[in-house]
PDB file of C-alpha atoms and ligand atoms in Angstrom:
ATOM      1  CA  MET A  19     -18.729  18.831   5.719  1.00 44.00           C
ATOM      2  CA  GLN A  20     -17.044  17.443   2.609  1.00 62.00           C
ATOM      3  CA  GLN A  21     -16.889  13.696   2.201  1.00 74.00           C
ATOM      4  CA  LEU A  22     -13.500  12.214   2.970  1.00 81.00           C
ATOM      5  CA  PRO A  23     -11.625  10.896  -0.048  1.00 89.00           C
ATOM      6  CA  ARG A  24     -10.690   7.268  -0.521  1.00 96.00           C
ATOM      7  CA  ILE A  25      -7.097   6.874   0.650  1.00 97.00           C
ATOM      8  CA  LEU A  26      -4.776   4.353  -0.981  1.00 98.00           C
ATOM      9  CA  LEU A  27      -1.560   3.353   0.735  1.00 98.00           C
ATOM     10  CA  ILE A  28       1.187   2.099  -1.575  1.00 98.00           C
ATOM     11  CA  GLY A  29       4.790   1.118  -0.894  1.00 98.00           C
ATOM     12  CA  PRO A  30       7.066  -1.863  -0.426  1.00 98.00           C
ATOM     13  CA  MET A  31       6.637  -4.744   1.992  1.00 96.00           C
ATOM     14  CA  GLY A  32       7.420  -3.723   5.542  1.00 96.00           C
ATOM     15  CA  SER A  33       6.624  -0.052   4.954  1.00 97.00           C
ATOM     16  CA  GLY A  34       3.680  -0.260   7.374  1.00 96.00           C
ATOM     17  CA  LYS A  35       0.728  -0.036   4.985  1.00 98.00           C
ATOM     18  CA  SER A  36      -1.503  -2.314   7.058  1.00 97.00           C
ATOM     19  CA  THR A  37      -0.712  -0.969  10.538  1.00 97.00           C
ATOM     20  CA  LEU A  38      -0.768   2.670   9.468  1.00 98.00           C
ATOM     21  CA  GLY A  39      -3.889   2.032   7.382  1.00 98.00           C
ATOM     22  CA  GLU A  40      -5.748   0.628  10.346  1.00 98.00           C
ATOM     23  CA  ALA A  41      -4.712   3.512  12.618  1.00 98.00           C
ATOM     24  CA  LEU A  42      -5.561   6.134   9.980  1.00 97.00           C
ATOM     25  CA  ALA A  43      -8.964   4.611   9.214  1.00 97.00           C
ATOM     26  CA  ALA A  44      -9.862   4.575  12.918  1.00 97.00           C
ATOM     27  CA  ARG A  45      -8.806   8.202  13.257  1.00 95.00           C
ATOM     28  CA  LEU A  46     -10.787   9.336  10.189  1.00 95.00           C
ATOM     29  CA  GLY A  47     -13.838   7.152  10.884  1.00 95.00           C
ATOM     30  CA  LEU A  48     -13.414   5.330   7.555  1.00 96.00           C
ATOM     31  CA  ASP A  49     -13.490   1.591   6.898  1.00 97.00           C
ATOM     32  CA  PHE A  50     -10.161  -0.144   6.471  1.00 98.00           C
ATOM     33  CA  ILE A  51      -9.545  -2.591   3.621  1.00 98.00           C
ATOM     34  CA  ASP A  52      -6.397  -4.699   3.382  1.00 98.00           C
ATOM     35  CA  ILE A  53      -6.081  -6.072  -0.147  1.00 98.00           C
ATOM     36  CA  ASP A  54      -3.799  -8.960   0.882  1.00 98.00           C
ATOM     37  CA  THR A  55      -6.345 -10.014   3.528  1.00 98.00           C
ATOM     38  CA  ARG A  56      -9.109  -9.940   0.906  1.00 98.00           C
ATOM     39  CA  ILE A  57      -7.006 -12.064  -1.469  1.00 98.00           C
ATOM     40  CA  VAL A  58      -6.358 -14.654   1.237  1.00 98.00           C
ATOM     41  CA  ALA A  59     -10.046 -14.755   2.202  1.00 98.00           C
ATOM     42  CA  ALA A  60     -11.193 -15.141  -1.430  1.00 98.00           C
ATOM     43  CA  ALA A  61      -8.635 -17.863  -2.180  1.00 98.00           C
ATOM     44  CA  GLY A  62      -9.003 -19.717   1.105  1.00 98.00           C
ATOM     45  CA  MET A  63      -5.203 -20.033   1.062  1.00 97.00           C
ATOM     46  CA  THR A  64      -2.234 -18.173   2.471  1.00 97.00           C
ATOM     47  CA  ILE A  65      -0.207 -15.925   0.170  1.00 97.00           C
ATOM     48  CA  PRO A  66       2.680 -18.427  -0.033  1.00 96.00           C
ATOM     49  CA  ALA A  67       0.143 -21.178  -0.906  1.00 97.00           C
ATOM     50  CA  ILE A  68      -1.320 -19.033  -3.707  1.00 98.00           C
ATOM     51  CA  PHE A  69       2.162 -18.438  -5.153  1.00 97.00           C
ATOM     52  CA  GLU A  70       2.868 -22.163  -4.826  1.00 97.00           C
ATOM     53  CA  THR A  71      -0.309 -23.435  -6.497  1.00 98.00           C
ATOM     54  CA  GLU A  72      -1.192 -20.632  -8.943  1.00 98.00           C
ATOM     55  CA  GLY A  73       2.156 -18.962  -9.515  1.00 97.00           C
ATOM     56  CA  LYS A  74       2.984 -15.279  -9.477  1.00 97.00           C
ATOM     57  CA  ALA A  75       0.565 -14.632 -12.352  1.00 97.00           C
ATOM     58  CA  GLY A  76      -2.297 -16.266 -10.438  1.00 98.00           C
ATOM     59  CA  PHE A  77      -1.576 -14.095  -7.414  1.00 98.00           C
ATOM     60  CA  ARG A  78      -1.415 -10.922  -9.536  1.00 98.00           C
ATOM     61  CA  LYS A  79      -4.762 -11.748 -11.149  1.00 98.00           C
ATOM     62  CA  ARG A  80      -6.336 -12.178  -7.720  1.00 98.00           C
ATOM     63  CA  GLU A  81      -4.715  -8.919  -6.616  1.00 98.00           C
ATOM     64  CA  THR A  82      -6.244  -6.965  -9.513  1.00 98.00           C
ATOM     65  CA  ASP A  83      -9.669  -8.529  -8.867  1.00 98.00           C
ATOM     66  CA  ALA A  84      -9.514  -7.641  -5.155  1.00 98.00           C
ATOM     67  CA  LEU A  85      -8.301  -4.110  -5.876  1.00 98.00           C
ATOM     68  CA  LEU A  86     -11.007  -3.333  -8.433  1.00 98.00           C
ATOM     69  CA  ALA A  87     -13.702  -4.773  -6.136  1.00 98.00           C
ATOM     70  CA  ALA A  88     -12.476  -2.617  -3.237  1.00 98.00           C
ATOM     71  CA  LEU A  89     -12.537   0.477  -5.444  1.00 98.00           C
ATOM     72  CA  ARG A  90     -16.210  -0.108  -6.188  1.00 97.00           C
ATOM     73  CA  GLU A  91     -16.991   0.185  -2.463  1.00 97.00           C
ATOM     74  CA  ALA A  92     -17.529   3.346  -0.419  1.00 95.00           C
ATOM     75  CA  PRO A  93     -14.424   5.447   0.322  1.00 95.00           C
ATOM     76  CA  ALA A  94     -12.131   3.660   2.758  1.00 97.00           C
ATOM     77  CA  VAL A  95      -8.483   3.535   3.689  1.00 98.00           C
ATOM     78  CA  ILE A  96      -6.998   0.812   1.489  1.00 98.00           C
ATOM     79  CA  ALA A  97      -3.679  -0.924   2.126  1.00 98.00           C
ATOM     80  CA  THR A  98      -2.335  -2.484  -1.077  1.00 98.00           C
ATOM     81  CA  GLY A  99       0.393  -5.099  -1.563  1.00 98.00           C
ATOM     82  CA  GLY A 100       3.880  -3.979  -2.529  1.00 98.00           C
ATOM     83  CA  GLY A 101       3.597  -5.295  -6.075  1.00 98.00           C
ATOM     84  CA  VAL A 102       0.232  -3.764  -6.927  1.00 98.00           C
ATOM     85  CA  VAL A 103       1.892  -0.986  -8.920  1.00 98.00           C
ATOM     86  CA  LEU A 104       3.427  -3.398 -11.437  1.00 98.00           C
ATOM     87  CA  ALA A 105       0.289  -3.748 -13.576  1.00 98.00           C
ATOM     88  CA  GLU A 106      -0.666  -0.729 -15.633  1.00 97.00           C
ATOM     89  CA  ALA A 107      -4.377  -1.511 -15.146  1.00 97.00           C
ATOM     90  CA  ASN A 108      -3.891  -1.334 -11.377  1.00 98.00           C
ATOM     91  CA  ARG A 109      -1.997   1.942 -11.638  1.00 98.00           C
ATOM     92  CA  ASP A 110      -4.709   3.485 -13.810  1.00 98.00           C
ATOM     93  CA  ALA A 111      -7.400   2.394 -11.343  1.00 98.00           C
ATOM     94  CA  ILE A 112      -5.441   3.667  -8.329  1.00 98.00           C
ATOM     95  CA  ARG A 113      -4.756   7.026  -9.954  1.00 96.00           C
ATOM     96  CA  GLU A 114      -8.459   7.574 -10.534  1.00 95.00           C
ATOM     97  CA  ALA A 115      -9.631   6.261  -7.179  1.00 96.00           C
ATOM     98  CA  GLY A 116      -8.552   8.755  -4.570  1.00 95.00           C
ATOM     99  CA  LEU A 117      -5.645  10.164  -2.652  1.00 96.00           C
ATOM    100  CA  VAL A 118      -2.509   8.046  -3.011  1.00 97.00           C
ATOM    101  CA  VAL A 119       0.028   7.988  -0.188  1.00 98.00           C
ATOM    102  CA  TYR A 120       3.422   6.385  -0.786  1.00 98.00           C
ATOM    103  CA  LEU A 121       4.947   4.954   2.367  1.00 98.00           C
ATOM    104  CA  HIS A 122       8.693   5.160   2.021  1.00 98.00           C
ATOM    105  CA  ILE A 123      10.903   3.063   4.277  1.00 98.00           C
ATOM    106  CA  HIS A 124      14.666   3.094   4.817  1.00 97.00           C
ATOM    107  CA  PRO A 125      16.177  -0.193   3.541  1.00 97.00           C
ATOM    108  CA  ASP A 126      17.825  -1.063   6.895  1.00 97.00           C
ATOM    109  CA  GLU A 127      14.562  -0.643   8.784  1.00 97.00           C
ATOM    110  CA  GLN A 128      12.667  -2.516   6.080  1.00 97.00           C
ATOM    111  CA  LEU A 129      15.063  -5.451   6.358  1.00 96.00           C
ATOM    112  CA  ARG A 130      14.746  -5.446  10.154  1.00 95.00           C
ATOM    113  CA  ARG A 131      10.947  -5.621   9.858  1.00 95.00           C
ATOM    114  CA  VAL A 132      10.597  -8.307   7.204  1.00 94.00           C
ATOM    115  CA  ALA A 133      13.677 -10.545   7.545  1.00 86.00           C
ATOM    116  CA  GLY A 134      12.641 -14.097   8.330  1.00 82.00           C
ATOM    117  CA  ASP A 135       8.949 -13.514   7.541  1.00 87.00           C
ATOM    118  CA  SER A 136       7.767 -16.753   5.967  1.00 87.00           C
ATOM    119  CA  ASN A 137       4.537 -15.149   4.729  1.00 90.00           C
ATOM    120  CA  ARG A 138       6.405 -13.205   2.031  1.00 91.00           C
ATOM    121  CA  PRO A 139       7.170 -15.529  -0.876  1.00 92.00           C
ATOM    122  CA  LEU A 140       9.085 -12.894  -2.860  1.00 91.00           C
ATOM    123  CA  LEU A 141      11.670 -12.490  -0.113  1.00 90.00           C
ATOM    124  CA  ASP A 142      14.777 -14.514  -0.969  1.00 88.00           C
ATOM    125  CA  PRO A 143      15.929 -15.963   2.397  1.00 87.00           C
ATOM    126  CA  THR A 144      19.517 -16.281   1.138  1.00 91.00           C
ATOM    127  CA  ASP A 145      19.787 -12.622   0.128  1.00 93.00           C
ATOM    128  CA  PRO A 146      16.868 -10.612   1.559  1.00 93.00           C
ATOM    129  CA  ALA A 147      18.692  -7.250   1.405  1.00 95.00           C
ATOM    130  CA  GLY A 148      19.624  -7.743  -2.247  1.00 96.00           C
ATOM    131  CA  GLN A 149      16.146  -8.934  -3.131  1.00 94.00           C
ATOM    132  CA  LEU A 150      14.473  -5.973  -1.425  1.00 96.00           C
ATOM    133  CA  ALA A 151      16.859  -3.576  -3.192  1.00 97.00           C
ATOM    134  CA  ARG A 152      16.086  -5.120  -6.592  1.00 97.00           C
ATOM    135  CA  LEU A 153      12.335  -4.907  -6.017  1.00 97.00           C
ATOM    136  CA  GLN A 154      12.649  -1.308  -4.862  1.00 98.00           C
ATOM    137  CA  ALA A 155      14.763  -0.295  -7.873  1.00 98.00           C
ATOM    138  CA  GLN A 156      12.054  -1.619 -10.168  1.00 98.00           C
ATOM    139  CA  ARG A 157       9.074  -0.239  -8.235  1.00 98.00           C
ATOM    140  CA  GLU A 158      10.162   3.033  -6.678  1.00 98.00           C
ATOM    141  CA  PRO A 159       9.586   5.076  -9.879  1.00 98.00           C
ATOM    142  CA  LEU A 160       6.068   3.629 -10.047  1.00 98.00           C
ATOM    143  CA  TYR A 161       5.331   4.466  -6.403  1.00 98.00           C
ATOM    144  CA  ARG A 162       6.624   8.014  -6.896  1.00 98.00           C
ATOM    145  CA  GLU A 163       4.713   8.540 -10.118  1.00 97.00           C
ATOM    146  CA  LEU A 164       1.417   7.611  -8.460  1.00 98.00           C
ATOM    147  CA  ALA A 165       1.893   9.377  -5.134  1.00 98.00           C
ATOM    148  CA  ASP A 166      -0.008  12.500  -4.124  1.00 96.00           C
ATOM    149  CA  LEU A 167       1.815  12.431  -0.788  1.00 95.00           C
ATOM    150  CA  THR A 168       4.970  10.651   0.374  1.00 96.00           C
ATOM    151  CA  VAL A 169       5.552   9.765   4.008  1.00 96.00           C
ATOM    152  CA  ASP A 170       8.689   8.223   5.492  1.00 97.00           C
ATOM    153  CA  THR A 171       7.658   5.518   7.946  1.00 97.00           C
ATOM    154  CA  SER A 172      11.132   4.488   9.139  1.00 96.00           C
ATOM    155  CA  ALA A 173      11.282   6.355  12.431  1.00 94.00           C
ATOM    156  CA  GLN A 174       7.760   6.931  13.772  1.00 95.00           C
ATOM    157  CA  THR A 175       5.024   4.723  15.167  1.00 95.00           C
ATOM    158  CA  SER A 176       1.898   4.087  13.134  1.00 96.00           C
ATOM    159  CA  GLU A 177      -0.090   6.191  15.636  1.00 96.00           C
ATOM    160  CA  GLN A 178       2.255   9.167  15.195  1.00 97.00           C
ATOM    161  CA  LEU A 179       2.149   8.792  11.429  1.00 97.00           C
ATOM    162  CA  ALA A 180      -1.640   8.476  11.394  1.00 97.00           C
ATOM    163  CA  ALA A 181      -1.996  11.648  13.463  1.00 96.00           C
ATOM    164  CA  ALA A 182       0.354  13.585  11.164  1.00 96.00           C
ATOM    165  CA  LEU A 183      -1.347  12.302   8.023  1.00 95.00           C
ATOM    166  CA  ALA A 184      -4.830  13.082   9.319  1.00 94.00           C
ATOM    167  CA  LEU A 185      -3.668  16.648  10.023  1.00 93.00           C
ATOM    168  CA  ARG A 186      -2.176  16.959   6.543  1.00 92.00           C
ATOM    169  CA  LEU A 187      -5.403  15.733   4.980  1.00 90.00           C
ATOM    170  CA  ALA A 188      -7.423  18.230   6.997  1.00 87.00           C
ATOM    171  CA  GLN A 189      -5.110  21.040   5.838  1.00 86.00           C
ATOM    172  CA  MET A 190      -5.438  19.958   2.199  1.00 83.00           C
ATOM    173  CA  ARG A 191      -9.212  20.010   2.515  1.00 77.00           C
ATOM    174  CA  ASP A 192      -9.110  23.527   3.979  1.00 74.00           C
ATOM    175  CA  ILE A 193      -7.166  25.088   1.095  1.00 64.00           C
ATOM    176  CA  PRO A 194      -9.487  26.289  -1.700  1.00 60.00           C
ATOM    177  CA  GLY A 195      -8.530  24.597  -4.969  1.00 53.00           C
ATOM    178  CA  LYS A 196      -6.570  21.942  -3.092  1.00 49.00           C
ATOM    179  CA  ASP A 197      -9.558  19.778  -2.358  1.00 51.00           C
ATOM    180  CA  ALA A 198      -8.342  16.259  -1.585  1.00 50.00           C
ATOM    181  CA  GLN A 199     -11.551  14.705  -2.862  1.00 50.00           C
ATOM    182  CA  PRO A 200     -11.109  12.227  -5.741  1.00 45.00           C
TER     183      PRO A 200
HETATM  184  C1  S3P B 317       4.193  -8.515  -2.491  1.00 56.52           C
HETATM  185  C2  S3P B 317       3.929  -7.936  -1.274  1.00 56.52           C
HETATM  186  C3  S3P B 317       3.018  -8.531  -0.289  1.00 56.52           C
HETATM  187  C4  S3P B 317       2.026  -9.493  -0.960  1.00 56.52           C
HETATM  188  C5  S3P B 317       2.732 -10.466  -1.826  1.00 56.52           C
HETATM  189  C6  S3P B 317       3.539  -9.776  -2.934  1.00 56.52           C
HETATM  190  C7  S3P B 317       5.135  -7.831  -3.415  1.00 56.52           C
HETATM  191  O1  S3P B 317       2.289  -7.502   0.376  1.00 56.52           O
HETATM  192  O2  S3P B 317       1.071  -8.777  -1.713  1.00 56.52           O
HETATM  193  O3  S3P B 317       3.582 -11.241  -1.015  1.00 56.52           O
HETATM  194  O4  S3P B 317       5.084  -8.111  -4.626  1.00 56.52           O
HETATM  195  O5  S3P B 317       5.904  -6.965  -2.943  1.00 56.52           O
HETATM  196  P1  S3P B 317       2.955  -6.480   1.456  1.00 56.52           P
HETATM  197  O6  S3P B 317       3.528  -5.342   0.682  1.00 56.52           O
HETATM  198  O7  S3P B 317       1.790  -6.070   2.287  1.00 56.52           O
HETATM  199  O8  S3P B 317       3.978  -7.262   2.215  1.00 56.52           O
END
């Protein structure tokens, strides 16, 4: 049997990268890596504390380090942070690393999921909808450019999405010339 490819989940905050990633990894028998969790563990600080003490640039540097380290490991399902696509070096590494799945989320559902979350320093509490829209306008072209597959996560549970994605991956691996291996 062919080796499973590394699977990278990209998309904005609240799109379900971590929950879907965990469910998909369990279903495929792959390890699951959450880049934000790795950053927090390496820094010994929460994400808001990193932004506070090291600034946005400090967080982005840690994000690139954690991403590149994860990509040196065996194939896994990897959940990235919403801003990982901003740096060209990250995009180049992601493109080379495996199968990229963009998790798209409807803005209303995204707002419902993330509003009031104090662990997200980029979310402006006075105008979360506007802030999310501005981030999405900047990043959506980058998500789309990188994506091998796009999945809308607004209306299904992570288990349903994981089952559908696992089936799609199996179909891709069955089509000659459409091998999903990196
Ligand atoms: C960020 C998203 C967060 C986290 C950090 C920055 C962003 O990850 O990496 O707060 O720039 O959109 P999630 O997408 O997992 O919320």
